[in-house]
mmCIF file of C-alpha atoms in Angstrom:
data_model
loop_
_atom_site.group_PDB
_atom_site.id
_atom_site.type_symbol
_atom_site.label_atom_id
_atom_site.label_comp_id
_atom_site.label_asym_id
_atom_site.label_seq_id
_atom_site.Cartn_x
_atom_site.Cartn_y
_atom_site.Cartn_z
ATOM 1 C CA MET A 157 8.884 0.844 41.166
ATOM 2 C CA ILE A 158 9.215 0.328 44.921
ATOM 3 C CA GLY A 159 8.102 3.184 47.156
ATOM 4 C CA ARG A 160 9.551 3.313 50.679
ATOM 5 C CA THR A 161 8.391 5.048 53.850
ATOM 6 C CA ARG A 162 9.096 4.436 57.551
ATOM 7 C CA VAL A 163 6.986 5.217 60.606
ATOM 8 C CA ARG A 164 8.086 4.186 64.117
ATOM 9 C CA GLY A 165 10.246 1.301 62.954
ATOM 10 C CA VAL A 166 7.800 -0.087 60.382
ATOM 11 C CA GLU A 167 9.164 0.090 56.832
ATOM 12 C CA THR A 168 6.474 0.177 54.155
ATOM 13 C CA LEU A 169 7.439 -1.110 50.720
ATOM 14 C CA SER A 170 4.878 -0.211 48.052
ATOM 15 C CA LEU A 171 4.711 -1.967 44.701
ATOM 16 C CA ASP A 172 4.419 1.082 42.459
ATOM 17 C CA SER A 173 3.999 0.066 38.836
ATOM 18 C CA PRO A 174 0.288 0.768 38.257
ATOM 19 C CA ALA A 175 0.663 0.792 34.460
ATOM 20 C CA THR A 176 1.340 -2.959 34.594
ATOM 21 C CA ARG A 177 -0.913 -3.575 37.613
ATOM 22 C CA ASN A 178 2.226 -4.274 39.644
ATOM 23 C CA ALA A 179 3.006 -7.336 37.548
ATOM 24 C CA LEU A 180 6.112 -9.204 38.677
ATOM 25 C CA SER A 181 8.624 -8.105 36.053
ATOM 26 C CA HIS A 182 12.305 -8.928 36.104
ATOM 27 C CA ALA A 183 13.053 -5.400 37.350
ATOM 28 C CA LEU A 184 10.305 -5.284 39.999
ATOM 29 C CA VAL A 185 11.314 -8.632 41.512
ATOM 30 C CA ALA A 186 14.965 -7.576 41.628
ATOM 31 C CA GLU A 187 14.171 -4.205 43.225
ATOM 32 C CA LEU A 188 11.828 -5.703 45.819
ATOM 33 C CA THR A 189 14.342 -8.420 46.721
ATOM 34 C CA ASP A 190 17.040 -5.782 47.181
ATOM 35 C CA ALA A 191 14.771 -3.604 49.343
ATOM 36 C CA LEU A 192 14.004 -6.578 51.583
ATOM 37 C CA LYS A 193 17.726 -7.343 51.929
ATOM 38 C CA GLN A 194 18.302 -3.762 53.077
ATOM 39 C CA CYS A 195 15.478 -4.026 55.623
ATOM 40 C CA ASP A 196 16.949 -7.250 56.979
ATOM 41 C CA LYS A 197 20.277 -5.513 57.675
ATOM 42 C CA ASP A 198 18.764 -2.342 59.161
ATOM 43 C CA HIS A 199 18.510 -2.620 62.956
ATOM 44 C CA ASP A 200 16.024 0.270 63.036
ATOM 45 C CA VAL A 201 13.449 -1.726 61.048
ATOM 46 C CA ARG A 202 11.167 -3.688 63.368
ATOM 47 C CA ALA A 203 8.764 -4.968 60.688
ATOM 48 C CA VAL A 204 7.977 -4.585 56.987
ATOM 49 C CA VAL A 205 4.596 -3.781 55.451
ATOM 50 C CA LEU A 206 4.263 -4.830 51.817
ATOM 51 C CA THR A 207 1.525 -2.932 49.991
ATOM 52 C CA HIS A 208 0.771 -1.352 46.611
ATOM 53 C CA THR A 209 -0.434 1.650 44.669
ATOM 54 C CA GLY A 210 -3.461 1.393 42.393
ATOM 55 C CA ASN A 211 -6.261 -1.144 42.636
ATOM 56 C CA THR A 212 -4.073 -4.234 42.159
ATOM 57 C CA PHE A 213 -1.605 -5.691 44.656
ATOM 58 C CA SER A 214 -0.062 -7.733 41.850
ATOM 59 C CA ALA A 215 -1.394 -9.188 38.615
ATOM 60 C CA GLY A 216 1.168 -12.012 38.682
ATOM 61 C CA ALA A 217 4.106 -12.504 36.323
ATOM 62 C CA ASP A 218 4.700 -9.783 33.744
ATOM 63 C CA LEU A 219 4.201 -11.699 30.494
ATOM 64 C CA LYS A 220 6.147 -9.058 28.530
ATOM 65 C CA ASP A 221 9.134 -9.052 30.914
ATOM 66 C CA PRO A 222 8.872 -12.215 33.015
ATOM 67 C CA PRO A 223 11.330 -12.824 35.844
ATOM 68 C CA ALA A 224 13.360 -16.015 35.847
ATOM 69 C CA PRO A 225 11.787 -18.742 38.023
ATOM 70 C CA LYS A 226 14.888 -18.652 40.254
ATOM 71 C CA ALA A 227 14.379 -14.929 40.807
ATOM 72 C CA VAL A 228 10.827 -15.557 41.979
ATOM 73 C CA THR A 229 11.855 -18.356 44.321
ATOM 74 C CA GLY A 230 14.632 -16.108 45.602
ATOM 75 C CA LEU A 231 12.095 -13.386 46.409
ATOM 76 C CA LEU A 232 9.742 -15.794 48.184
ATOM 77 C CA GLN A 233 12.577 -17.288 50.192
ATOM 78 C CA ARG A 234 13.824 -13.806 51.084
ATOM 79 C CA ILE A 235 10.419 -12.956 52.577
ATOM 80 C CA LEU A 236 10.259 -16.224 54.497
ATOM 81 C CA LYS A 237 13.807 -15.941 55.852
ATOM 82 C CA LEU A 238 13.703 -12.230 56.660
ATOM 83 C CA ARG A 239 14.388 -11.743 60.370
ATOM 84 C CA LYS A 240 11.627 -9.135 60.530
ATOM 85 C CA PRO A 241 7.906 -9.938 60.231
ATOM 86 C CA VAL A 242 6.464 -9.095 56.817
ATOM 87 C CA VAL A 243 2.854 -7.907 56.775
ATOM 88 C CA ALA A 244 0.909 -7.735 53.505
ATOM 89 C CA ARG A 245 -1.559 -4.842 53.226
ATOM 90 C CA VAL A 246 -3.890 -5.735 50.355
ATOM 91 C CA ALA A 247 -6.362 -3.147 49.093
ATOM 92 C CA GLY A 248 -7.045 -4.568 45.645
ATOM 93 C CA HIS A 249 -6.770 -7.543 43.347
ATOM 94 C CA VAL A 250 -4.209 -10.348 43.577
ATOM 95 C CA ARG A 251 -3.630 -12.821 40.784
ATOM 96 C CA ALA A 252 -1.338 -15.795 40.077
ATOM 97 C CA GLY A 253 2.254 -15.028 41.103
ATOM 98 C CA GLY A 254 1.079 -12.239 43.384
ATOM 99 C CA LEU A 255 -0.542 -14.913 45.530
ATOM 100 C CA GLY A 256 2.851 -16.522 46.059
ATOM 101 C CA VAL A 257 4.193 -13.251 47.446
ATOM 102 C CA LEU A 258 1.118 -13.000 49.663
ATOM 103 C CA GLY A 259 1.582 -16.576 50.869
ATOM 104 C CA ALA A 260 5.196 -15.939 51.844
ATOM 105 C CA CYS A 261 4.242 -13.014 54.103
ATOM 106 C CA ASP A 262 3.832 -13.727 57.815
ATOM 107 C CA ILE A 263 0.576 -11.801 58.201
ATOM 108 C CA ALA A 264 -1.808 -10.580 55.501
ATOM 109 C CA VAL A 265 -4.768 -8.244 55.899
ATOM 110 C CA ALA A 266 -7.111 -7.620 52.970
ATOM 111 C CA SER A 267 -9.816 -5.046 52.333
ATOM 112 C CA GLU A 268 -13.381 -5.982 51.482
ATOM 113 C CA ALA A 269 -12.766 -4.893 47.878
ATOM 114 C CA SER A 270 -9.868 -7.325 47.394
ATOM 115 C CA THR A 271 -10.250 -10.283 45.045
ATOM 116 C CA PHE A 272 -8.031 -13.300 44.437
ATOM 117 C CA ALA A 273 -7.557 -15.865 41.648
ATOM 118 C CA PHE A 274 -5.066 -18.555 40.662
ATOM 119 C CA THR A 275 -5.269 -17.856 36.931
ATOM 120 C CA GLU A 276 -2.313 -19.983 35.783
ATOM 121 C CA VAL A 277 -4.401 -22.814 34.311
ATOM 122 C CA ARG A 278 -6.212 -20.290 32.113
ATOM 123 C CA ILE A 279 -2.987 -19.364 30.327
ATOM 124 C CA GLY A 280 -1.739 -22.941 30.024
ATOM 125 C CA VAL A 281 0.645 -23.237 32.996
ATOM 126 C CA ALA A 282 0.464 -24.284 36.662
ATOM 127 C CA PRO A 283 1.088 -22.466 39.978
ATOM 128 C CA ALA A 284 4.335 -24.388 40.432
ATOM 129 C CA VAL A 285 6.759 -21.979 42.121
ATOM 130 C CA ILE A 286 4.105 -20.107 44.097
ATOM 131 C CA SER A 287 2.817 -23.375 45.548
ATOM 132 C CA LEU A 288 5.956 -23.555 47.712
ATOM 133 C CA PRO A 289 4.768 -21.121 50.441
ATOM 134 C CA LEU A 290 1.071 -21.787 49.856
ATOM 135 C CA LEU A 291 0.761 -25.571 50.209
ATOM 136 C CA PRO A 292 1.744 -25.603 53.916
ATOM 137 C CA ARG A 293 -0.522 -22.666 54.800
ATOM 138 C CA VAL A 294 -3.750 -22.834 52.791
ATOM 139 C CA ASP A 295 -6.659 -25.238 53.215
ATOM 140 C CA PRO A 296 -5.911 -28.165 50.843
ATOM 141 C CA ARG A 297 -9.430 -28.688 49.524
ATOM 142 C CA ALA A 298 -9.938 -24.996 48.831
ATOM 143 C CA LEU A 299 -6.517 -24.680 47.211
ATOM 144 C CA THR A 300 -7.319 -27.638 44.969
ATOM 145 C CA ARG A 301 -10.572 -26.034 43.829
ATOM 146 C CA TYR A 302 -9.206 -22.578 43.130
ATOM 147 C CA CYS A 303 -5.975 -23.719 41.470
ATOM 148 C CA LEU A 304 -7.863 -26.075 39.131
ATOM 149 C CA THR A 305 -10.668 -23.683 38.181
ATOM 150 C CA GLY A 306 -9.067 -20.243 38.251
ATOM 151 C CA GLU A 307 -12.208 -18.890 39.927
ATOM 152 C CA THR A 308 -12.192 -15.461 41.528
ATOM 153 C CA PHE A 309 -12.999 -15.232 45.251
ATOM 154 C CA GLY A 310 -13.190 -12.480 47.832
ATOM 155 C CA ALA A 311 -11.408 -11.456 51.010
ATOM 156 C CA ALA A 312 -13.741 -13.281 53.401
ATOM 157 C CA GLU A 313 -13.121 -16.562 51.568
ATOM 158 C CA ALA A 314 -9.381 -15.844 51.424
ATOM 159 C CA ALA A 315 -9.402 -15.487 55.219
ATOM 160 C CA ARG A 316 -11.501 -18.645 55.685
ATOM 161 C CA ILE A 317 -9.042 -20.789 53.733
ATOM 162 C CA GLY A 318 -5.912 -19.278 55.290
ATOM 163 C CA LEU A 319 -4.655 -17.351 52.279
ATOM 164 C CA VAL A 320 -4.858 -14.142 54.319
ATOM 165 C CA SER A 321 -4.854 -13.697 58.091
ATOM 166 C CA HIS A 322 -7.775 -11.300 58.275
ATOM 167 C CA SER A 323 -10.457 -9.765 56.086
ATOM 168 C CA ALA A 324 -11.088 -6.182 57.148
ATOM 169 C CA GLY A 325 -14.707 -6.391 56.005
ATOM 170 C CA ASP A 326 -16.238 -2.919 56.123
ATOM 171 C CA THR A 327 -13.548 -1.728 58.578
ATOM 172 C CA ASP A 328 -10.925 0.694 57.248
ATOM 173 C CA LEU A 329 -7.876 -1.320 56.212
ATOM 174 C CA ASP A 330 -5.385 0.786 58.155
ATOM 175 C CA GLU A 331 -7.641 0.618 61.202
ATOM 176 C CA ALA A 332 -7.634 -3.169 60.918
ATOM 177 C CA LEU A 333 -3.829 -3.158 60.615
ATOM 178 C CA ALA A 334 -3.270 -0.866 63.614
ATOM 179 C CA PRO A 335 -3.375 -3.546 66.356
ATOM 180 C CA VAL A 336 -1.075 -5.795 64.304
ATOM 181 C CA LEU A 337 1.560 -3.098 63.900
ATOM 182 C CA ASP A 338 1.156 -1.994 67.520
ATOM 183 C CA GLY A 339 1.816 -5.575 68.640
ATOM 184 C CA LEU A 340 4.949 -5.809 66.507
ATOM 185 C CA ARG A 341 6.261 -2.490 67.822
ATOM 186 C CA ARG A 342 5.816 -3.721 71.402
ATOM 187 C CA ALA A 343 7.729 -6.962 70.782
ATOM 188 C CA SER A 344 11.434 -7.577 71.337
ATOM 189 C CA PRO A 345 13.243 -7.577 67.952
ATOM 190 C CA ARG A 346 15.252 -10.654 68.950
ATOM 191 C CA ALA A 347 12.102 -12.457 70.099
ATOM 192 C CA LEU A 348 10.330 -11.570 66.850
ATOM 193 C CA ALA A 349 13.195 -13.021 64.825
ATOM 194 C CA ARG A 350 13.291 -16.257 66.783
ATOM 195 C CA THR A 351 9.508 -16.630 66.780
ATOM 196 C CA LYS A 352 9.333 -16.093 63.020
ATOM 197 C CA GLU A 353 12.109 -18.658 62.576
ATOM 198 C CA LEU A 354 10.092 -21.137 64.629
ATOM 199 C CA LEU A 355 6.863 -20.507 62.722
ATOM 200 C CA THR A 356 8.386 -20.689 59.239
ATOM 201 C CA ALA A 357 10.658 -23.684 59.839
ATOM 202 C CA LYS A 358 8.301 -26.245 58.278
ATOM 203 C CA VAL A 359 7.436 -23.949 55.371
ATOM 204 C CA LEU A 360 11.114 -23.389 54.606
ATOM 205 C CA GLU A 361 11.893 -27.092 54.989
ATOM 206 C CA ALA A 362 9.319 -27.984 52.335
ATOM 207 C CA PHE A 363 10.427 -25.008 50.232
ATOM 208 C CA VAL A 364 14.074 -26.112 50.124
ATOM 209 C CA GLU A 365 13.111 -29.733 49.453
ATOM 210 C CA ASP A 366 10.871 -28.909 46.477
ATOM 211 C CA VAL A 367 12.298 -25.693 45.026
ATOM 212 C CA GLY A 368 14.431 -27.408 42.379
ATOM 213 C CA ALA A 369 11.565 -29.502 41.065
ATOM 214 C CA MET A 370 9.097 -26.603 41.052
ATOM 215 C CA THR A 371 11.547 -24.260 39.327
ATOM 216 C CA GLY A 372 12.168 -26.855 36.631
ATOM 217 C CA LEU A 373 8.454 -27.513 36.229
ATOM 218 C CA SER A 374 7.717 -23.806 35.880
ATOM 219 C CA ALA A 375 10.385 -23.345 33.210
ATOM 220 C CA SER A 376 9.149 -26.344 31.217
ATOM 221 C CA LEU A 377 5.511 -25.272 31.390
ATOM 222 C CA PHE A 378 6.217 -21.746 30.203
ATOM 223 C CA ALA A 379 8.081 -23.223 27.211
ATOM 224 C CA ASN A 380 5.229 -25.468 26.055
ATOM 225 C CA PRO A 381 2.703 -24.729 23.252
ATOM 226 C CA ASP A 382 -0.233 -24.275 25.640
ATOM 227 C CA ALA A 383 1.614 -21.484 27.446
ATOM 228 C CA ARG A 384 2.434 -19.738 24.181
ATOM 229 C CA GLU A 385 -1.208 -19.916 23.119
ATOM 230 C CA GLY A 386 -2.472 -18.890 26.546
ATOM 231 C CA MET A 387 -0.165 -15.878 26.849
ATOM 232 C CA THR A 388 -0.884 -14.783 23.276
ATOM 233 C CA ALA A 389 -4.614 -15.034 23.901
ATOM 234 C CA PHE A 390 -4.275 -13.043 27.116
ATOM 235 C CA LEU A 391 -2.338 -10.254 25.404
ATOM 236 C CA GLU A 392 -4.817 -10.252 22.489
ATOM 237 C CA ARG A 393 -7.750 -10.210 24.936
ATOM 238 C CA ARG A 394 -9.389 -13.329 23.520
ATOM 239 C CA ASP A 395 -10.147 -16.847 24.729
ATOM 240 C CA PRO A 396 -7.391 -19.414 24.148
ATOM 241 C CA SER A 397 -8.116 -22.155 21.631
ATOM 242 C CA TRP A 398 -8.984 -24.787 24.254
ATOM 243 C CA VAL A 399 -11.957 -22.939 25.770
ATOM 244 C CA LEU A 400 -15.188 -24.893 25.249
#
């Protein structure tokens, strides 16, 4: 489920479960977390690129095999605390929990074809756990709108509100990534680690302070009747009962 390649010190981890649109299953989260741990220990890895196969970066939590909330928070914290920069390469759609992974990455570059949506409210839950890396980094007014409405928006808007670092527009995605990866390869590994630590300190501080509450909220929301109706409706490809 996780493809791995390495070129000149940059380890690329590819979410490779196209049949489920790279949904965050128990197994996928565990495998990705383990791969990141290995990268953290490997002195030959200068940076990590997180990308995907298929036309979806991640569709969010796998409703048929959902990971435990603590597993998701563990993955997000692993990305934030990794001593190597993590760069998201997004060439497709990102939904719900996938946006939390994106928000935890240090740099994110998205193609013009990419789309984004916080769809949690449409299945009867809230973006509780994924809010931990997103609240300190994304424009508050925009985040309020998109989390409350579940609207879909594009890469240019994602860049404007700080969800991604850069929208490639009509430029080839790998061409847009080239100067980013070149810069990381030219940097001192020790300096990269210390600089990332400096830049993520406030995000991690808020993360640690709120993780217990958000994990509990997520668990309670997924156990309520609205979530059961919302997930059933999603799997049956119909509107949930509350749609007007």
